[in-house]
Coordinates of C-alpha atoms in Angstrom, one line a residue:
M1 CA 22.3 -6.5 4.4
S2 CA 25.2 -8.3 6.2
A3 CA 26.1 -12.3 5.1
S4 CA 25.5 -13.5 8.9
S5 CA 22.5 -12.1 10.3
T6 CA 23.4 -13.7 13.8
D7 CA 27.1 -11.3 14.1
P8 CA 26.9 -9.2 17.1
I9 CA 26.6 -5.7 15.8
I10 CA 27.5 -2.0 17.4
A11 CA 27.2 1.4 16.0
I12 CA 27.2 5.0 17.2
A13 CA 22.8 5.8 17.1
T14 CA 23.0 9.0 17.6
A15 CA 22.9 11.7 14.6
P16 CA 26.8 12.6 13.3
G17 CA 28.0 16.0 15.1
R18 CA 28.3 17.5 18.2
G19 CA 25.5 16.8 21.3
G20 CA 25.1 16.7 24.1
I21 CA 24.2 12.9 24.4
G22 CA 25.7 10.5 22.4
V23 CA 24.4 6.7 22.6
I24 CA 26.7 3.6 21.0
R25 CA 24.5 0.2 20.5
V26 CA 24.9 -2.8 20.6
S27 CA 23.4 -5.9 19.9
G28 CA 24.4 -9.6 19.2
P29 CA 23.1 -13.1 21.2
D30 CA 24.7 -14.1 24.3
L31 CA 26.2 -10.2 25.3
S32 CA 26.3 -10.5 28.9
A33 CA 29.3 -11.5 30.3
W34 CA 31.1 -9.5 27.2
A35 CA 29.6 -6.4 28.1
E36 CA 29.9 -7.7 32.2
A37 CA 33.6 -7.3 31.2
L38 CA 33.8 -3.9 28.9
C39 CA 31.6 -1.9 32.1
G40 CA 33.9 -4.1 34.4
Q41 CA 30.8 -4.5 36.6
A42 CA 28.0 -6.8 36.6
L43 CA 24.8 -5.0 35.0
R44 CA 21.5 -4.9 36.3
V45 CA 18.3 -5.4 33.6
R46 CA 17.0 -2.9 32.3
H47 CA 19.1 -0.1 35.5
A48 CA 20.6 2.6 34.4
H49 CA 24.5 2.0 35.6
Y50 CA 26.8 5.7 35.9
L51 CA 30.7 4.3 34.9
P52 CA 34.0 5.3 33.7
F53 CA 34.2 3.8 30.1
R54 CA 37.5 2.9 30.4
N55 CA 40.1 1.3 27.7
Q56 CA 41.6 -2.1 28.1
Q57 CA 44.9 -0.6 29.4
G58 CA 42.6 1.5 32.0
E59 CA 42.7 4.9 30.7
T60 CA 39.1 6.3 30.9
L61 CA 38.0 7.5 27.4
D62 CA 34.8 8.8 28.8
E63 CA 32.1 8.5 31.4
G64 CA 28.6 8.0 30.9
L65 CA 25.5 5.5 31.6
A66 CA 25.1 1.9 30.8
L67 CA 21.9 0.0 30.5
F68 CA 21.3 -3.7 29.6
F69 CA 18.7 -5.0 28.1
P70 CA 18.3 -9.1 27.7
G71 CA 16.4 -10.7 24.4
P72 CA 13.8 -11.0 24.2
H73 CA 12.7 -8.2 25.5
S74 CA 14.5 -5.3 23.9
Y75 CA 14.7 -3.6 20.7
T76 CA 16.5 -6.5 18.0
G77 CA 15.2 -9.4 20.3
E78 CA 18.9 -10.0 21.6
D79 CA 20.8 -9.2 24.3
V80 CA 21.3 -4.7 23.7
L81 CA 23.9 -3.0 26.0
E82 CA 23.1 0.9 25.2
L83 CA 26.7 3.0 25.9
Q84 CA 25.0 7.0 26.6
G85 CA 28.1 9.2 26.8
H86 CA 29.0 12.7 25.6
G87 CA 28.0 13.4 22.3
G88 CA 31.2 15.2 20.3
P89 CA 32.4 13.0 17.5
A90 CA 35.6 12.6 18.7
V91 CA 34.7 10.6 21.9
L92 CA 32.2 8.4 20.7
R93 CA 34.9 7.3 18.0
R94 CA 36.6 6.0 20.5
V95 CA 34.4 4.0 22.7
L96 CA 33.4 2.4 19.9
D97 CA 37.0 2.0 18.4
D98 CA 38.1 0.4 21.9
C99 CA 34.5 -1.9 22.3
L100 CA 35.3 -3.1 18.5
A101 CA 38.9 -3.8 19.4
R102 CA 37.2 -5.3 22.8
G103 CA 34.6 -7.6 21.0
A104 CA 37.2 -9.4 17.6
A105 CA 36.7 -12.5 19.8
I106 CA 33.0 -12.8 19.7
G107 CA 33.3 -11.5 16.4
L108 CA 31.9 -8.5 16.7
R109 CA 31.0 -5.7 13.5
L110 CA 29.8 -2.5 12.6
A111 CA 26.1 -2.6 12.0
Q112 CA 25.7 -1.5 8.3
P113 CA 21.9 0.8 8.1
G114 CA 18.7 -0.4 9.7
E115 CA 20.2 -3.9 11.3
F116 CA 18.8 -3.0 14.6
T117 CA 15.2 -2.4 13.1
Q118 CA 16.2 -6.1 10.8
R119 CA 17.1 -7.9 13.1
A120 CA 13.5 -6.4 15.2
F121 CA 12.1 -7.7 12.2
L122 CA 13.1 -11.1 11.5
N123 CA 12.8 -12.1 15.6
E124 CA 9.2 -11.1 15.0
R125 CA 9.5 -8.3 17.6
L126 CA 8.3 -5.7 15.0
D127 CA 6.5 -6.4 11.9
L128 CA 7.4 -4.8 8.1
A129 CA 5.0 -1.9 7.7
Q130 CA 5.9 -1.0 11.6
A131 CA 9.3 -1.2 11.1
E132 CA 9.5 1.5 8.1
A133 CA 6.9 3.0 10.2
V134 CA 10.7 3.6 13.1
A135 CA 12.4 5.6 9.5
D136 CA 9.5 6.8 9.1
L137 CA 8.8 8.4 12.2
I138 CA 12.6 10.2 12.0
E139 CA 12.5 11.6 8.7
A140 CA 8.7 13.4 9.6
S141 CA 9.5 16.6 8.4
S142 CA 5.3 18.0 10.1
T143 CA 3.5 16.9 13.2
A144 CA 0.9 15.4 11.2
A145 CA 3.2 12.9 9.7
A146 CA 5.0 11.9 12.8
R147 CA 2.1 11.3 14.4
S148 CA 0.8 9.4 11.8
A149 CA 3.9 7.5 11.8
M150 CA 3.4 7.4 14.9
A151 CA 0.3 4.8 15.0
S152 CA 1.6 3.0 12.3
L153 CA 4.9 2.6 14.5
S154 CA 2.2 1.1 17.0
G155 CA 0.2 -1.2 14.9
A156 CA -2.9 0.5 13.6
F157 CA -2.0 -0.3 10.1
S158 CA -1.2 -4.3 10.4
A159 CA -4.1 -4.3 12.7
E160 CA -6.2 -3.2 9.8
I161 CA -4.3 -5.4 7.3
D162 CA -4.8 -8.4 9.4
A163 CA -8.0 -7.8 9.9
L164 CA -8.4 -8.6 6.3
S165 CA -5.9 -10.9 6.0
E166 CA -8.5 -12.8 7.9
R167 CA -11.7 -12.0 6.6
I168 CA -10.5 -13.5 3.5
V169 CA -8.6 -16.6 5.3
Q170 CA -11.6 -17.3 6.5
L171 CA -14.0 -17.8 2.8
R172 CA -10.4 -18.9 1.7
M173 CA -10.9 -22.1 3.8
L174 CA -14.8 -22.5 3.3
V175 CA -14.1 -22.4 -0.6
E176 CA -11.2 -25.5 0.1
A177 CA -13.4 -27.6 2.1
T178 CA -16.6 -26.8 -0.8
L179 CA -13.2 -28.0 -3.5
D180 CA -12.6 -31.3 -1.0
F181 CA -16.6 -32.1 -2.2
P182 CA -16.9 -31.3 -6.0
E183 CA -20.8 -32.0 -5.4
E184 CA -21.5 -29.1 -3.4
E185 CA -19.0 -26.6 -5.5
I186 CA -23.0 -25.1 -7.5
D187 CA -24.5 -24.4 -3.7
F188 CA -21.3 -23.3 -2.5
L189 CA -21.7 -19.2 -3.3
E190 CA -25.4 -19.0 -2.1
K191 CA -25.1 -21.7 0.4
Y192 CA -22.1 -19.6 2.5
Q193 CA -23.1 -16.4 1.3
A194 CA -19.7 -16.0 -0.7
A195 CA -20.6 -13.6 -3.2
K196 CA -21.8 -11.1 -0.6
R197 CA -18.7 -11.7 2.4
L198 CA -16.8 -11.1 -1.1
D199 CA -18.2 -7.5 -1.0
A200 CA -18.0 -7.4 2.3
V201 CA -13.7 -7.6 2.5
T202 CA -13.9 -5.2 -0.8
A203 CA -15.5 -2.7 0.2
T204 CA -13.6 -2.4 3.8
L205 CA -10.4 -3.1 1.5
D206 CA -11.1 0.0 -0.6
G207 CA -11.3 2.1 3.0
V208 CA -7.8 0.8 4.0
L209 CA -7.5 1.3 0.4
R210 CA -9.0 5.4 0.2
T211 CA -7.4 6.0 3.9
A212 CA -3.1 4.7 2.9
R213 CA -3.6 6.8 -1.0
Q214 CA -3.8 9.9 2.3
G215 CA -1.4 8.5 4.2
L216 CA 1.2 7.7 1.0
V217 CA 0.6 11.5 0.0
L218 CA 0.7 12.7 3.8
R219 CA 5.0 11.2 3.7
E220 CA 5.5 12.3 0.5
G221 CA 4.6 14.9 -0.5
L222 CA 3.6 16.3 -3.9
H223 CA 6.5 17.5 -6.7
V224 CA 6.0 20.9 -7.9
V225 CA 7.7 22.6 -10.4
L226 CA 7.0 26.7 -11.0
A227 CA 7.7 26.9 -15.1
G228 CA 7.9 29.9 -17.8
Q229 CA 9.4 32.8 -19.2
P230 CA 11.7 34.9 -17.5
N231 CA 10.2 37.6 -15.3
V232 CA 7.2 35.9 -14.6
G233 CA 7.3 35.7 -10.8
K234 CA 8.2 31.9 -10.6
S235 CA 11.1 33.1 -8.0
S236 CA 8.5 35.5 -5.6
L237 CA 5.6 33.0 -5.4
L238 CA 8.3 30.4 -4.8
N239 CA 9.3 33.1 -2.0
A240 CA 5.7 33.9 -1.3
L241 CA 5.0 30.0 -0.8
A242 CA 7.9 29.4 1.4
G243 CA 7.4 32.7 3.5
E244 CA 11.2 34.1 3.2
D245 CA 13.4 35.0 0.7
V246 CA 14.9 31.9 -0.8
A247 CA 15.1 32.8 -4.5
I248 CA 16.8 36.4 -5.8
V249 CA 13.9 38.4 -7.1
T250 CA 14.8 41.1 -10.0
P251 CA 14.0 42.8 -12.7
I252 CA 16.5 41.5 -14.8
A253 CA 15.4 38.6 -17.2
G254 CA 17.4 35.3 -16.7
T255 CA 18.8 36.1 -12.7
T256 CA 17.3 32.3 -12.1
R257 CA 20.2 30.6 -13.6
D258 CA 19.9 27.3 -11.9
R259 CA 17.2 25.3 -10.1
V260 CA 16.2 26.2 -5.7
I261 CA 14.4 23.8 -4.3
Q262 CA 11.8 24.7 -1.0
Q263 CA 10.4 22.4 1.3
I264 CA 6.8 23.8 1.9
H265 CA 4.0 22.0 4.0
I266 CA 0.4 22.6 3.7
E267 CA -1.9 21.3 5.8
G268 CA 0.8 19.2 7.1
I269 CA 1.7 17.6 3.2
P270 CA 4.9 18.9 2.5
L271 CA 5.0 20.7 -1.8
H272 CA 9.0 20.7 -2.9
I273 CA 8.8 23.4 -5.0
V274 CA 10.6 23.8 -7.6
D275 CA 12.1 27.4 -8.9
T276 CA 13.2 27.1 -12.0
A277 CA 15.3 29.1 -15.3
G278 CA 13.2 31.3 -17.2
L279 CA 12.5 29.3 -20.4
R280 CA 13.3 31.2 -23.6
E281 CA 16.3 31.2 -26.6
T282 CA 19.0 32.1 -25.6
E283 CA 23.1 32.9 -27.0
D284 CA 24.4 32.5 -22.7
T285 CA 26.1 29.6 -22.8
V286 CA 25.5 29.1 -18.6
E287 CA 21.4 30.5 -19.0
R288 CA 20.9 28.0 -22.3
I289 CA 21.9 24.9 -19.7
G290 CA 19.6 26.1 -17.3
I291 CA 17.8 26.2 -19.0
E292 CA 18.2 22.9 -20.4
R293 CA 18.5 22.1 -16.6
S294 CA 14.3 23.3 -16.1
W295 CA 13.3 21.1 -18.7
A296 CA 14.8 18.0 -17.3
E297 CA 12.9 19.5 -13.8
I298 CA 9.7 19.6 -15.7
A299 CA 9.8 16.6 -17.0
R300 CA 10.5 14.8 -13.1
A301 CA 7.2 17.3 -11.9
Q302 CA 4.1 15.6 -10.4
V303 CA 2.7 18.8 -11.1
I304 CA 3.5 21.8 -13.5
L305 CA 3.2 25.5 -12.5
H306 CA 3.0 26.9 -16.0
L307 CA 3.5 31.1 -14.6
Q308 CA 2.6 33.9 -16.8
D309 CA 2.2 37.3 -17.3
A310 CA -1.1 38.3 -16.2
R311 CA -1.1 41.5 -18.8
H312 CA 0.0 39.2 -21.5
P313 CA -1.7 36.5 -21.1
D314 CA -1.4 35.6 -25.1
D315 CA 1.4 35.9 -25.2
P316 CA 2.7 32.8 -28.4
L317 CA 6.1 32.4 -25.8
D318 CA 3.1 30.6 -24.2
A319 CA 1.7 28.8 -26.0
E320 CA 5.2 27.3 -27.3
I321 CA 6.2 26.7 -23.8
V322 CA 2.8 24.2 -23.0
R323 CA 3.6 23.0 -26.7
R324 CA 6.4 21.2 -24.9
L325 CA 5.6 20.6 -21.3
P326 CA 4.8 16.7 -20.9
A327 CA 1.8 14.9 -21.8
G328 CA -0.8 13.4 -19.3
T329 CA 2.0 16.0 -16.1
P330 CA -1.3 17.9 -15.0
V331 CA -0.3 22.6 -15.0
L332 CA -2.1 25.0 -13.7
R333 CA -2.0 28.3 -15.2
V334 CA -1.1 30.8 -13.0
L335 CA -1.4 34.4 -14.1
N336 CA 0.7 36.8 -12.0
K337 CA 1.0 40.0 -11.3
V338 CA -2.6 40.8 -11.0
D339 CA -2.0 43.3 -8.6
L340 CA -1.1 45.2 -12.0
L341 CA -4.3 45.2 -13.1
E342 CA -7.6 47.0 -13.0
V343 CA -10.7 44.9 -14.1
A344 CA -13.3 46.9 -15.3
A345 CA -15.5 44.0 -16.0
P346 CA -15.2 40.7 -14.8
A347 CA -14.0 38.1 -17.3
P348 CA -17.0 36.4 -19.2
H349 CA -17.4 33.4 -18.1
G350 CA -14.4 31.0 -19.9
S351 CA -11.6 32.9 -20.4
S352 CA -8.3 33.4 -19.5
M353 CA -8.6 37.6 -20.5
V354 CA -8.1 40.4 -18.0
K355 CA -8.8 43.7 -19.4
K356 CA -5.9 46.0 -18.7
A357 CA -6.1 49.5 -17.7
G358 CA -3.0 50.4 -16.4
P359 CA -1.4 49.7 -12.8
T360 CA -3.4 49.9 -9.9
S361 CA -2.4 48.8 -6.2
A362 CA -3.7 45.6 -4.1
S363 CA -6.6 47.2 -2.3
Q364 CA -7.7 48.2 -5.4
A365 CA -7.9 45.1 -7.0
P366 CA -11.3 42.8 -6.6
S367 CA -10.3 39.5 -5.0
P368 CA -13.5 38.2 -5.8
D369 CA -12.7 37.3 -9.7
L370 CA -9.1 36.0 -9.0
G371 CA -10.0 32.5 -7.8
L372 CA -10.6 29.4 -9.7
E373 CA -12.0 29.4 -13.0
F374 CA -11.9 27.4 -16.9
G375 CA -10.4 28.5 -19.3
P376 CA -11.5 27.8 -23.3
A377 CA -9.0 24.4 -23.4
A378 CA -10.3 23.7 -19.9
D379 CA -7.0 24.3 -18.4
E380 CA -7.3 25.8 -14.7
I381 CA -6.8 29.1 -14.7
L382 CA -5.5 30.8 -11.7
R383 CA -5.3 34.5 -10.8
I384 CA -3.3 35.5 -8.3
S385 CA -0.3 38.3 -7.1
A386 CA 2.8 36.7 -5.7
R387 CA 3.9 40.2 -4.5
T388 CA 0.6 40.9 -3.0
G389 CA -0.6 37.7 -1.5
V390 CA -3.7 37.5 -3.6
G391 CA -5.1 33.8 -4.5
L392 CA -2.4 32.3 -2.8
D393 CA -4.7 30.2 -0.8
T394 CA -6.6 29.2 -3.9
L395 CA -4.1 27.5 -5.1
R396 CA -2.8 25.9 -1.9
A397 CA -6.2 24.3 -2.0
R398 CA -6.0 23.4 -5.6
L399 CA -2.0 22.3 -5.0
L400 CA -3.7 19.9 -2.1
R401 CA -7.2 18.6 -4.4
I402 CA -4.5 17.3 -6.6
A403 CA -2.5 15.6 -4.3
G404 CA -5.4 13.6 -3.2
W405 CA -5.9 15.0 0.1
T406 CA -8.9 16.1 1.1
P407 CA -8.7 19.3 3.5
G408 CA -9.9 18.8 6.7
A409 CA -8.3 15.2 6.7
E410 CA -5.9 13.1 8.6
S411 CA -4.7 10.3 7.9
P412 CA -4.3 7.6 11.0
W413 CA -1.1 5.8 10.0
L414 CA 1.1 6.9 6.9
A415 CA 2.2 4.7 4.3
R416 CA 4.7 4.2 1.9
E417 CA 4.2 3.7 -2.3
R418 CA 4.7 -0.8 -2.1
H419 CA 1.5 -0.3 0.9
V420 CA -0.5 1.4 -1.4
R421 CA 0.8 -1.1 -4.8
A422 CA -0.2 -3.9 -3.0
L423 CA -3.5 -3.1 -1.5
E424 CA -4.7 -2.1 -6.0
D425 CA -3.7 -5.4 -6.0
A426 CA -5.5 -7.4 -3.7
R427 CA -8.0 -5.2 -5.3
A428 CA -7.8 -6.0 -8.5
H429 CA -7.7 -10.1 -7.1
L430 CA -10.9 -9.4 -5.4
A431 CA -12.4 -8.3 -8.5
L432 CA -11.9 -11.0 -10.7
A433 CA -13.0 -13.1 -8.0
R434 CA -16.4 -11.5 -7.8
E435 CA -17.1 -11.9 -12.0
H436 CA -16.3 -16.5 -11.4
A437 CA -18.7 -15.6 -8.4
A438 CA -20.8 -14.0 -11.0
H439 CA -20.7 -16.9 -13.3
S440 CA -22.4 -20.2 -11.8
D441 CA -21.0 -21.6 -14.5
Q442 CA -17.2 -20.8 -13.6
V443 CA -15.0 -23.8 -11.9
L444 CA -14.4 -23.0 -7.6
D445 CA -11.0 -23.0 -8.1
L446 CA -10.4 -20.1 -10.1
F447 CA -12.1 -18.2 -7.4
A448 CA -10.1 -19.9 -5.0
E449 CA -6.9 -19.0 -6.1
E450 CA -7.8 -14.8 -7.0
L451 CA -8.3 -15.4 -2.8
R452 CA -4.7 -16.6 -1.9
L453 CA -3.9 -14.3 -4.6
A454 CA -5.9 -11.7 -2.9
H455 CA -4.1 -12.5 0.5
E456 CA -0.8 -12.7 -0.6
S457 CA -0.7 -8.7 -1.6
L458 CA -2.0 -8.4 1.5
C459 CA 1.0 -10.7 3.1
E460 CA 3.6 -8.1 1.7
I461 CA 2.9 -5.5 3.5
T462 CA 3.2 -6.6 6.9
G463 CA 5.8 -9.1 6.3
Q464 CA 4.7 -12.3 6.1
F465 CA 5.6 -13.1 2.1
T466 CA 8.8 -10.7 1.2
S467 CA 11.7 -11.5 -0.1
D468 CA 15.1 -11.0 0.5
D469 CA 16.0 -8.6 -2.0
L470 CA 13.1 -6.1 -1.2
L471 CA 13.7 -6.5 2.9
G472 CA 17.8 -5.0 1.9
V473 CA 16.3 -2.5 -0.3
I474 CA 14.2 -1.9 2.3
F475 CA 16.7 -1.6 5.3
S476 CA 19.5 0.3 3.8
S477 CA 17.8 3.1 3.6
F478 CA 17.2 3.4 7.3
C479 CA 19.9 5.4 9.4
I480 CA 22.9 4.0 10.9
G481 CA 22.5 2.7 14.1
K482 CA 18.4 2.6 14.0

């Protein structure tokens, strides 16, 4: 971020490109006199003034609205001036350049990404979780994510964390007071029901952690990679899940040469689906490069859908693919093209075999046998038809379950990975404190120390204990002008 957090800053706050309206935002201490000189008239507080935007030579660059918000009652907590004019890139740039030239005397400079919101945080207009929610609201890719981000921005998540912190602080106060009177240490746990109170705090924290994990799924989504031999229907499945033709589908093996990424939503949860080149041995240089990229994508996957042709479920080449899949990554075995099979009788429980008797129409394929089952190696097997849509609802539901999303649930707020980690750390410290409480021979200061560490972990979420390096990382990911 900037070397000085007190310099006046300016930026175009609207997205790049043409638009009906473009906004230029200025923030800094004591801007009222400069804003009046820039606009050529006194500006009433929080009142829209329609006026021309003229340069120092008197040339009209644009015309629009000027609004002045004095600190501390502004977004950043400083004086803020907004100029709302036409949204053409050229006209916005002219007004911006003129503002910079006329602001040189007061040290006006271009804002860095997220610097307006960082100042709102530093001036205690927002806590850190709320500040992050600003970016999450802008980046929300679904209605559910936008609603939850707005709840976070309104302080719903922070209120949960503050309430938890307050309960831990109250327990810490009792411990610290007892430490001043060593003769009372032995009776402390029983006298103040410390263990019972700690269990209650831990139960509440567990609930917040569950909700945070749901909020993380809603924000981050799931990285799903389609893997398998050529012509097993990976591109067809991608198109079916996306609801449009985003990948080329032909009967020619090796049609997909490079990855194709498409984001879809299931119950508001973003899934990043990656179609990859068919995995096989090849002498084709271009296809070989595509296959190498496929394996690299598989290594980064959170979930792997291993597609196979349902007519050849025991192909030895698929066994070789399975052998090379990364350990620890969830793998769903998906038998595609069941519409080309005729199932004479239900397969034995635990078997992945399907009796082949030639092609059949989609209407003849019995849907009850196309759901979720478990193979002999405890691998989940899904039987689908990407062409007809059979089994796709089961696949969608299974992906949500892997993501940790409860069907029909909705997180009241968004969360980030760092929030979940901080909550997990706090939970671990409370568990250690409970262990100390269970042994009367443990010294009380160990109990107190774990409570202190749990409290600090929670405070990292709202920014009470946060390093400057972390702040730099967080706000640098924001868009310029926000």
